[in-house]
Amino acid sequence: MATNIYAGLVIKTIDYDDYDQIITILTHDDLLTFISKGTRKIKSKNRVALQLGNIIETEIFQARLRGKVSKLKKATIIKQPPLEKSDTAKVWLLLIKYLKNLKEPNQELFQTIVETYDYFGDKYNHYAKTYILFKYLNALGIKPNIEHCVECNRKDMINGFEFYKGGFTCSLHTDNERELDFLKGIASMNDFKKYIEINPKHNTQIFEEIEKNIKTNSY
């Protein structure tokens, strides 16, 4: 039987039968679900590779018939988050809570995870978390406008931002004027190296507002 090779992030594991697991990985182009036989055995060669948060390469026996499940042949670790650091472990636990609910793949989200992955484990943990969750909003279909005022399309005089309005607002349409560093953070959501330059206080504020927006738009 022919196999296919995929690289992706482990976002969901479900125990199945006595020793097996159902695994879901997010790849650049797909949400791929397969069964991994014997993963829960202590001596399983694939056990460590299939931990949540790992970026792995998988060799899969692809199911060809409707109703059949693909099967894992081999999984190899490409990258692992440094989960021995408690703060990093907490951050990844939160990210996985959201990522496991994805209904379809999103290339921008996957690329963002790859882009920020090596920043986990040090002082950028919470910046990477916020940055990824902003892209997660895009995957939910609620992408905020960070290019111009959502009311009049002007690109100057931007001094407000509201998720419920859909993004940036100019001084003519702003109900709640924001601090400049907050606005810079939102504006740099396509450039992680610029985003990490903002004040930690504003990163926390942006994260809290993103999380509130996710909960508001979850059904």
Short mmCIF file of C-alpha atoms in Angstrom, two decimals:
data_model
loop_
_atom_site.label_atom_id
_atom_site.label_comp_id
_atom_site.label_asym_id
_atom_site.label_seq_id
_atom_site.Cartn_x
_atom_site.Cartn_y
_atom_site.Cartn_z
CA MET A 1 0.00 0.00 0.00
CA ALA A 2 1.38 3.42 -0.98
CA THR A 3 2.02 6.08 1.64
CA ASN A 4 1.93 9.88 1.64
CA ILE A 5 4.18 12.20 3.65
CA TYR A 6 2.85 15.28 5.47
CA ALA A 7 4.34 17.84 7.85
CA GLY A 8 2.07 19.43 10.41
CA LEU A 9 1.31 20.54 13.96
CA VAL A 10 -0.32 18.05 16.35
CA ILE A 11 -3.48 19.81 17.57
CA LYS A 12 -5.71 16.98 18.79
CA THR A 13 -5.35 13.47 20.23
CA ILE A 14 -8.18 11.14 21.24
CA ASP A 15 -7.63 7.81 22.98
CA TYR A 16 -9.12 4.93 21.00
CA ASP A 17 -9.49 1.26 21.96
CA ASP A 18 -6.91 -0.06 24.41
CA TYR A 19 -3.69 1.40 23.03
CA ASP A 20 -4.51 3.45 19.93
CA GLN A 21 -5.13 7.16 19.32
CA ILE A 22 -6.93 9.28 16.76
CA ILE A 23 -4.59 12.13 15.83
CA THR A 24 -5.33 15.40 14.03
CA ILE A 25 -2.58 17.57 12.60
CA LEU A 26 -2.79 20.99 11.00
CA THR A 27 -0.74 21.12 7.81
CA HIS A 28 -0.18 23.95 5.35
CA ASP A 29 -3.10 22.76 3.23
CA ASP A 30 -5.21 20.43 5.33
CA LEU A 31 -6.59 19.20 8.63
CA LEU A 32 -5.45 15.60 8.55
CA THR A 33 -6.92 12.96 10.88
CA PHE A 34 -5.55 9.43 11.15
CA ILE A 35 -5.34 6.53 13.55
CA SER A 36 -2.06 5.70 15.25
CA LYS A 37 -1.91 2.08 16.34
CA GLY A 38 -0.30 1.30 19.69
CA THR A 39 0.67 4.90 20.47
CA ARG A 40 -0.32 4.55 24.14
CA LYS A 41 2.07 1.66 24.68
CA ILE A 42 5.15 2.69 26.63
CA LYS A 43 7.48 1.26 24.00
CA SER A 44 5.69 2.87 21.03
CA LYS A 45 8.18 4.44 18.60
CA ASN A 46 5.65 7.15 17.68
CA ARG A 47 4.52 8.00 21.21
CA VAL A 48 6.82 10.98 21.83
CA ALA A 49 6.46 12.44 18.35
CA LEU A 50 2.66 12.67 18.63
CA GLN A 51 2.58 14.94 21.68
CA LEU A 52 0.35 18.00 21.38
CA GLY A 53 2.18 21.06 20.06
CA ASN A 54 4.85 19.12 18.18
CA ILE A 55 5.58 19.87 14.53
CA ILE A 56 6.10 16.47 12.93
CA GLU A 57 6.61 14.67 9.66
CA THR A 58 4.20 11.81 9.15
CA GLU A 59 4.12 8.90 6.75
CA ILE A 60 0.47 7.91 6.27
CA PHE A 61 -1.34 5.00 4.69
CA GLN A 62 -4.02 7.18 3.06
CA ALA A 63 -7.60 5.88 3.22
CA ARG A 64 -9.06 5.60 -0.27
CA LEU A 65 -12.64 4.63 0.55
CA ARG A 66 -15.38 6.74 2.17
CA GLY A 67 -15.82 5.88 5.84
CA LYS A 68 -12.32 4.48 6.20
CA VAL A 69 -9.64 6.12 8.37
CA SER A 70 -6.07 6.79 7.31
CA LYS A 71 -3.38 5.00 9.35
CA LEU A 72 -0.02 6.22 10.57
CA LYS A 73 3.08 4.33 9.51
CA LYS A 74 5.71 6.59 11.07
CA ALA A 75 5.97 9.97 12.80
CA THR A 76 9.19 11.96 13.21
CA ILE A 77 9.67 15.10 15.30
CA ILE A 78 10.67 18.22 13.38
CA LYS A 79 10.31 20.64 16.29
CA GLN A 80 9.10 20.52 19.90
CA PRO A 81 8.06 23.41 22.15
CA PRO A 82 10.16 23.55 25.35
CA LEU A 83 7.32 22.31 27.57
CA GLU A 84 9.70 21.71 30.47
CA LYS A 85 9.31 25.45 31.06
CA SER A 86 6.03 25.87 32.95
CA ASP A 87 5.09 29.17 31.34
CA THR A 88 5.56 27.74 27.85
CA ALA A 89 3.50 24.69 28.77
CA LYS A 90 0.63 26.93 29.95
CA VAL A 91 0.76 28.98 26.76
CA TRP A 92 0.65 25.90 24.53
CA LEU A 93 -2.18 24.40 26.58
CA LEU A 94 -4.22 27.51 25.84
CA LEU A 95 -3.32 27.57 22.14
CA ILE A 96 -4.23 23.91 21.72
CA LYS A 97 -7.59 24.59 23.42
CA TYR A 98 -8.46 26.83 20.48
CA LEU A 99 -6.60 25.10 17.66
CA LYS A 100 -8.30 21.75 18.27
CA ASN A 101 -11.63 23.38 17.37
CA LEU A 102 -10.56 24.31 13.84
CA LYS A 103 -13.06 23.10 11.26
CA GLU A 104 -10.89 23.68 8.20
CA PRO A 105 -7.23 24.41 7.40
CA ASN A 106 -5.87 27.94 7.15
CA GLN A 107 -2.56 28.54 5.41
CA GLU A 108 -1.95 31.92 7.05
CA LEU A 109 -2.48 30.47 10.51
CA PHE A 110 -0.16 27.54 9.82
CA GLN A 111 2.55 29.83 8.45
CA THR A 112 2.21 32.08 11.52
CA ILE A 113 2.73 29.12 13.86
CA VAL A 114 5.84 28.07 11.92
CA GLU A 115 7.11 31.68 11.92
CA THR A 116 6.76 32.14 15.68
CA TYR A 117 7.57 28.61 16.84
CA ASP A 118 11.20 29.21 17.73
CA TYR A 119 10.27 32.20 19.92
CA PHE A 120 8.56 29.98 22.48
CA GLY A 121 10.47 29.25 25.63
CA ASP A 122 11.77 32.73 26.34
CA LYS A 123 10.43 36.25 26.90
CA TYR A 124 8.38 36.19 23.70
CA ASN A 125 5.99 33.42 24.81
CA HIS A 126 3.02 35.72 25.30
CA TYR A 127 3.72 37.80 22.22
CA ALA A 128 3.69 34.64 20.07
CA LYS A 129 0.48 33.48 21.76
CA THR A 130 -1.30 36.75 21.00
CA TYR A 131 0.02 36.90 17.45
CA ILE A 132 -1.15 33.36 16.68
CA LEU A 133 -4.60 33.95 18.16
CA PHE A 134 -5.01 37.06 16.02
CA LYS A 135 -4.50 34.84 12.97
CA TYR A 136 -6.87 32.31 14.54
CA LEU A 137 -9.56 35.00 14.29
CA ASN A 138 -8.90 35.09 10.57
CA ALA A 139 -9.41 31.31 10.43
CA LEU A 140 -12.80 31.79 12.11
CA GLY A 141 -13.79 34.21 9.37
CA ILE A 142 -13.72 37.31 11.57
CA LYS A 143 -10.57 38.97 10.25
CA PRO A 144 -10.26 42.52 11.62
CA ASN A 145 -9.37 45.34 9.24
CA ILE A 146 -5.91 46.69 10.05
CA GLU A 147 -5.40 48.66 6.85
CA HIS A 148 -7.83 51.59 7.11
CA CYS A 149 -10.89 52.98 8.88
CA VAL A 150 -13.76 50.51 8.63
CA GLU A 151 -16.24 53.38 8.29
CA CYS A 152 -14.68 55.62 5.62
CA ASN A 153 -11.58 53.73 4.37
CA ARG A 154 -9.18 56.56 5.19
CA LYS A 155 -5.68 55.53 6.24
CA ASP A 156 -4.72 58.67 8.14
CA MET A 157 -5.95 59.94 11.51
CA ILE A 158 -6.37 56.36 12.79
CA ASN A 159 -6.81 56.53 16.55
CA GLY A 160 -9.28 53.77 17.39
CA PHE A 161 -9.75 50.03 17.08
CA GLU A 162 -12.70 47.86 18.08
CA PHE A 163 -13.25 44.20 17.32
CA TYR A 164 -17.01 44.65 17.36
CA LYS A 165 -16.73 47.35 14.68
CA GLY A 166 -14.42 45.22 12.56
CA GLY A 167 -11.09 46.98 12.94
CA PHE A 168 -9.46 50.40 12.79
CA THR A 169 -11.43 53.64 13.05
CA CYS A 170 -10.30 57.18 12.32
CA SER A 171 -10.80 60.22 14.54
CA LEU A 172 -14.11 60.94 12.81
CA HIS A 173 -15.54 57.54 13.70
CA THR A 174 -13.84 56.62 16.97
CA ASP A 175 -15.81 56.09 20.17
CA ASN A 176 -12.81 54.94 22.19
CA GLU A 177 -9.42 56.51 21.44
CA ARG A 178 -6.55 54.05 21.89
CA GLU A 179 -2.97 54.51 23.03
CA LEU A 180 -0.45 54.74 20.20
CA ASP A 181 1.48 51.61 21.26
CA PHE A 182 -1.75 49.57 21.22
CA LEU A 183 -2.49 50.76 17.67
CA LYS A 184 1.09 50.00 16.60
CA GLY A 185 0.66 46.48 17.92
CA ILE A 186 -2.51 45.91 15.91
CA ALA A 187 -0.93 47.46 12.81
CA SER A 188 2.06 45.09 13.04
CA MET A 189 -0.03 41.90 13.06
CA ASN A 190 1.59 40.95 9.76
CA ASP A 191 5.15 41.37 11.04
CA PHE A 192 6.02 39.49 14.22
CA LYS A 193 9.44 41.13 14.60
CA LYS A 194 7.71 44.51 14.76
CA TYR A 195 4.96 43.22 17.03
CA ILE A 196 7.38 42.12 19.76
CA GLU A 197 8.58 45.69 20.10
CA ILE A 198 5.34 46.88 21.73
CA ASN A 199 4.89 47.32 25.46
CA PRO A 200 4.01 44.04 27.31
CA LYS A 201 1.02 45.85 28.82
CA HIS A 202 -0.48 46.39 25.40
CA ASN A 203 0.27 42.84 24.33
CA THR A 204 -1.74 41.65 27.33
CA GLN A 205 -4.55 44.06 26.47
CA ILE A 206 -4.67 42.90 22.86
CA PHE A 207 -4.68 39.24 23.94
CA GLU A 208 -7.56 39.79 26.37
CA GLU A 209 -9.61 41.52 23.69
CA ILE A 210 -8.87 38.77 21.16
CA GLU A 211 -9.94 36.09 23.62
CA LYS A 212 -13.13 37.99 24.44
CA ASN A 213 -13.88 38.27 20.72
CA ILE A 214 -13.31 34.55 20.18
CA LYS A 215 -15.74 33.72 22.97
CA THR A 216 -18.30 36.19 21.63
CA ASN A 217 -18.14 34.61 18.18
CA SER A 218 -18.07 30.97 19.29
CA TYR A 219 -21.29 29.04 19.01
#
